[in-house]
XYZ file of C-alpha atoms in Angstrom:
337
model
C -26.443 58.466 6.484
C -27.792 62.019 6.079
C -29.876 63.427 8.720
C -32.893 63.982 6.511
C -32.984 60.368 5.300
C -32.065 59.122 8.929
C -35.009 60.868 10.438
C -37.370 59.506 7.540
C -36.279 55.994 8.121
C -36.686 56.437 12.198
C -40.046 57.892 11.526
C -41.261 54.991 9.336
C -39.881 52.625 11.985
C -41.613 54.092 14.836
C -44.784 53.927 12.785
C -44.519 50.307 12.018
C -43.787 49.684 15.879
C -46.743 51.689 17.031
C -49.020 49.592 14.698
C -47.512 46.115 15.777
C -47.541 46.856 19.403
C -50.881 48.180 19.485
C -52.233 45.000 17.513
C -50.441 42.911 20.054
C -52.115 44.872 22.941
C -55.629 44.281 21.482
C -55.017 40.528 21.140
C -53.602 40.299 24.586
C -56.716 41.935 25.949
C -58.818 39.757 23.841
C -57.314 36.613 25.604
C -57.815 38.202 29.021
C -61.498 38.940 27.868
C -62.037 35.492 26.587
C -60.795 33.689 29.695
C -62.490 35.940 32.325
C -65.293 37.513 30.351
C -64.638 40.692 31.941
C -62.003 43.475 31.285
C -60.170 45.416 33.927
C -61.686 48.906 34.650
C -58.172 50.427 33.874
C -58.546 49.614 30.131
C -60.720 52.579 28.846
C -63.033 52.548 26.034
C -63.080 48.852 25.984
C -65.440 47.976 28.817
C -68.052 45.805 27.252
C -70.371 43.057 28.272
C -69.356 40.222 26.183
C -66.712 39.084 23.696
C -68.676 40.105 20.410
C -68.864 43.600 21.623
C -65.260 43.544 22.476
C -64.300 42.445 19.024
C -66.482 44.953 17.397
C -65.096 47.800 19.468
C -61.482 46.443 18.471
C -62.286 46.423 14.811
C -63.409 50.143 15.111
C -60.378 50.946 16.887
C -58.094 49.368 14.573
C -59.639 50.917 11.536
C -59.150 54.390 13.113
C -55.596 53.551 13.913
C -54.797 52.642 10.184
C -56.389 55.757 9.331
C -54.119 57.841 11.345
C -51.176 55.837 10.204
C -51.812 56.513 6.760
C -52.206 60.185 7.271
C -48.890 60.177 9.319
C -47.105 58.173 6.539
C -47.794 60.545 3.902
C -46.692 63.401 6.030
C -43.496 61.784 6.838
C -42.900 61.203 3.133
C -43.544 64.995 2.074
C -41.449 66.102 5.001
C -38.473 64.138 3.860
C -38.765 65.146 0.206
C -38.692 68.952 1.402
C -35.940 68.466 3.978
C -34.053 66.484 1.127
C -34.234 69.774 -0.953
C -32.894 71.836 1.909
C -29.905 69.281 2.066
C -29.323 69.661 -1.629
C -29.094 73.348 -1.231
C -26.494 73.188 1.628
C -24.137 71.040 -0.726
C -24.791 73.111 -3.941
C -26.382 76.335 -4.979
C -26.256 75.677 -8.501
C -29.820 74.423 -9.448
C -31.377 77.019 -7.338
C -29.810 79.937 -9.453
C -32.729 81.230 -11.377
C -33.851 84.529 -12.608
C -36.729 84.562 -10.144
C -36.866 87.987 -8.508
C -37.055 88.161 -4.817
C -37.612 91.387 -2.995
C -36.135 92.717 0.288
C -36.720 95.863 2.147
C -33.845 97.840 2.912
C -34.370 97.482 6.749
C -34.765 93.693 6.608
C -31.787 93.320 4.313
C -29.567 95.338 6.550
C -30.847 93.422 9.741
C -29.181 90.274 8.576
C -25.972 89.283 10.223
C -24.633 87.115 7.481
C -25.166 85.745 3.882
C -26.650 82.687 5.479
C -29.803 84.274 6.639
C -30.447 85.439 3.225
C -29.837 82.032 1.781
C -32.336 80.743 4.533
C -35.177 83.121 3.385
C -34.652 81.939 -0.120
C -34.907 78.124 0.363
C -37.406 78.472 3.157
C -39.883 80.480 0.998
C -39.536 77.673 -1.749
C -40.150 75.013 0.926
C -43.182 76.715 2.384
C -44.707 76.961 -0.947
C -44.077 73.225 -1.594
C -45.510 72.271 1.872
C -48.754 74.046 0.963
C -48.721 72.866 -2.618
C -48.744 69.222 -1.989
C -47.275 66.235 -3.758
C -47.812 67.283 -7.210
C -45.979 70.460 -6.810
C -42.967 68.665 -5.067
C -42.725 66.090 -8.011
C -42.520 69.186 -10.494
C -39.934 70.763 -8.299
C -37.462 67.798 -8.386
C -37.908 67.520 -12.005
C -37.238 71.066 -12.885
C -34.485 71.640 -10.360
C -32.725 68.454 -10.268
C -34.036 66.584 -13.200
C -35.194 63.790 -10.909
C -38.304 62.032 -12.164
C -39.903 60.882 -8.853
C -42.871 59.440 -10.753
C -40.572 56.829 -12.326
C -39.557 55.364 -8.922
C -40.687 52.138 -7.143
C -43.559 51.440 -6.438
C -45.065 53.671 -9.453
C -46.639 56.799 -9.969
C -50.115 55.545 -9.787
C -49.695 53.816 -6.488
C -48.029 56.805 -4.728
C -50.620 59.041 -6.215
C -53.424 56.604 -4.857
C -51.803 56.788 -1.186
C -52.016 60.406 -1.446
C -55.508 60.613 -2.769
C -56.639 58.092 -0.013
C -55.056 60.047 2.643
C -56.761 63.225 1.239
C -60.115 61.443 1.627
C -59.492 60.481 5.010
C -58.091 63.986 6.056
C -60.943 66.196 4.445
C -63.960 63.736 4.221
C -63.745 61.053 7.034
C -63.044 58.585 4.339
C -66.220 59.144 2.215
C -65.478 59.281 -1.565
C -66.293 62.119 -3.568
C -67.318 62.335 -7.475
C -63.895 62.784 -8.514
C -62.397 60.101 -6.708
C -65.092 57.673 -7.806
C -64.433 58.491 -11.477
C -60.604 58.550 -11.146
C -60.550 55.062 -9.827
C -63.797 53.646 -11.460
C -65.483 52.789 -8.206
C -69.209 53.197 -6.884
C -68.072 52.626 -3.329
C -69.112 55.443 -0.961
C -66.003 55.148 1.366
C -62.750 53.462 1.253
C -61.268 51.247 3.666
C -57.862 50.784 4.980
C -56.998 46.999 5.483
C -54.089 45.544 7.375
C -52.583 44.439 4.223
C -53.144 47.788 2.544
C -51.232 49.878 5.435
C -48.327 47.358 5.638
C -47.869 47.515 1.794
C -48.131 51.263 2.021
C -45.363 51.450 4.639
C -43.109 49.114 2.727
C -43.733 51.174 -0.710
C -42.914 54.447 0.982
C -39.829 53.161 2.753
C -38.476 52.000 -0.634
C -39.550 54.915 -2.429
C -37.693 57.284 0.200
C -34.476 55.039 -0.198
C -34.531 55.349 -4.055
C -34.924 59.330 -3.660
C -31.952 59.222 -1.368
C -29.642 57.219 -3.626
C -30.492 59.273 -6.609
C -29.962 62.479 -4.602
C -26.388 61.154 -3.769
C -25.837 60.315 -7.333
C -27.256 63.546 -8.493
C -24.739 65.645 -6.149
C -21.857 63.576 -7.145
C -22.316 64.731 -10.924
C -23.083 68.274 -10.025
C -20.627 69.276 -6.993
C -17.507 69.272 -9.291
C -18.957 72.209 -10.826
C -17.214 75.534 -11.211
C -18.806 77.033 -7.899
C -17.107 74.186 -6.084
C -13.820 74.727 -7.401
C -12.878 77.586 -5.430
C -9.817 77.041 -3.281
C -10.632 76.994 0.433
C -8.446 77.051 3.522
C -9.168 75.642 6.947
C -7.238 77.010 9.955
C -7.198 76.489 13.702
C -5.738 79.377 15.536
C -5.363 79.797 19.232
C -5.021 82.863 21.762
C -5.461 84.154 25.181
C -8.064 86.644 25.644
C -8.244 88.783 28.739
C -10.862 91.233 27.355
C -14.578 90.726 28.676
C -15.892 91.006 24.992
C -13.733 90.733 22.100
C -15.593 91.904 18.950
C -13.470 90.357 16.284
C -14.664 86.623 17.459
C -18.296 87.584 17.763
C -20.656 86.122 15.092
C -21.861 89.510 13.633
C -18.364 90.860 13.187
C -17.775 92.183 9.542
C -14.678 92.929 7.547
C -13.797 93.609 4.018
C -11.871 91.199 1.695
C -11.107 93.064 -1.444
C -14.404 94.487 -2.266
C -16.544 91.758 -0.444
C -18.072 92.319 2.892
C -17.633 89.071 5.045
C -19.231 88.308 8.311
C -17.099 86.041 10.789
C -20.364 83.733 11.356
C -19.801 82.788 7.654
C -16.415 81.515 8.089
C -16.550 80.118 11.667
C -16.743 76.519 11.969
C -15.915 76.086 15.728
C -15.012 78.128 18.720
C -14.092 76.774 22.029
C -13.121 78.287 25.252
C -10.739 76.044 27.282
C -8.992 77.263 30.307
C -7.448 80.726 31.574
C -9.405 82.331 28.969
C -7.794 80.211 26.498
C -9.659 79.968 23.218
C -9.255 77.824 20.020
C -11.152 78.716 16.754
C -11.529 76.850 13.427
C -12.417 78.832 10.408
C -12.807 77.785 6.824
C -13.518 79.694 3.670
C -11.937 81.111 0.469
C -8.311 81.586 0.819
C -8.190 85.289 0.425
C -11.012 85.787 3.203
C -9.304 83.578 5.681
C -5.768 85.335 5.319
C -7.406 88.952 5.504
C -9.249 87.686 8.578
C -6.056 86.287 10.318
C -4.251 89.561 9.305
C -6.811 91.601 11.155
C -6.597 89.284 14.064
C -2.760 89.560 14.417
C -3.043 93.535 14.130
C -5.562 93.382 16.694
C -3.667 91.431 19.140
C -0.457 93.565 18.476
C -2.178 96.574 19.356
C -3.806 95.089 22.610
C -1.571 93.301 25.157
C -4.497 91.732 26.677
C -4.822 89.570 23.618
C -1.798 87.033 23.048
C -1.945 85.146 19.603
C -0.337 81.701 19.922
C -0.247 79.716 16.743
C -1.775 78.955 13.305
C -2.393 75.350 12.346
C -3.862 74.097 9.136
C -6.398 71.502 7.819
C -4.926 68.320 9.274
C -4.924 69.743 12.728
C -7.312 67.969 15.314
C -8.356 69.876 18.392
C -7.247 68.065 21.511
C -9.200 67.223 24.723
C -7.638 69.616 27.242
C -7.722 68.574 30.952
C -8.795 71.355 33.447
C -5.806 73.278 34.305
C -4.880 73.982 37.795
C -3.804 77.627 38.683
C -0.294 77.847 40.547
C 0.724 81.029 42.244
C 4.490 81.441 41.808
C 6.996 83.572 43.760
C 8.367 86.679 42.069
C 11.764 84.822 41.602
C 10.008 81.686 39.970
C 8.218 84.194 37.509
């Protein structure tokens, strides 16, 4: 399960658990009140003289709870949709290739250590605009970039929009309707309620909606990823060495080298780096074949020129790094050496 969708489902589950457990707590407290006609002083905001006042208090608190749940529910959905865009960006850059102009100052651009940091700036700029633009902009973005028509997904465009509109009233107008809302939904009510059935239906609808978005995202990527940009031949290599230098520049994240006429930063090809024992280090790198080859050649030349670096071996894609036990140091006699 992808991280963005997993977070989404966990948040929905936590929301439902909060609601159910709170209602159970209210009911248990009511049973105590009903039998003893008094409430323990440790139960704050519920100290009342009789059962009728307690029920009135609980009804008010339950409404406030459902109000907060609706606000949080829509926030969870919008955050998932934005995180899902970031996930697509990590899998393929194809739908994000537009003619839009983005400006960099020389100082800013040259301060970046890798191409990844520039990618982050581009996608984060889009996501910030979507966060402030609301659900309508997110819907349009999915349609224009991925040709995914979110409005056609269950439970329907109208119901999802209504959840957003009602959430908007509770966030900005304390649940009071305005002229625009009354006209749009053909109502004369001065306020909108959130019943138990309403919030439970909303939770189920949003959960199913997110599941459909996730499935369509996976389907979209399966169709897009076999594009030209993903047919570049790559190579994955593990290599190991023993390093007796306090700081070795060629394994630092910001180390740069030229491959043909392209500047490559080590951070962009680094997958994993582990220091094991006796300054023994294993590194996994992955990237375009020529970049990996050029880096390995640089490393070999460096190790030959410096006796404190001992290059050991180069292993390929199917190699799995073992778990090494802590190695004891032995002092050998001169003859044994």
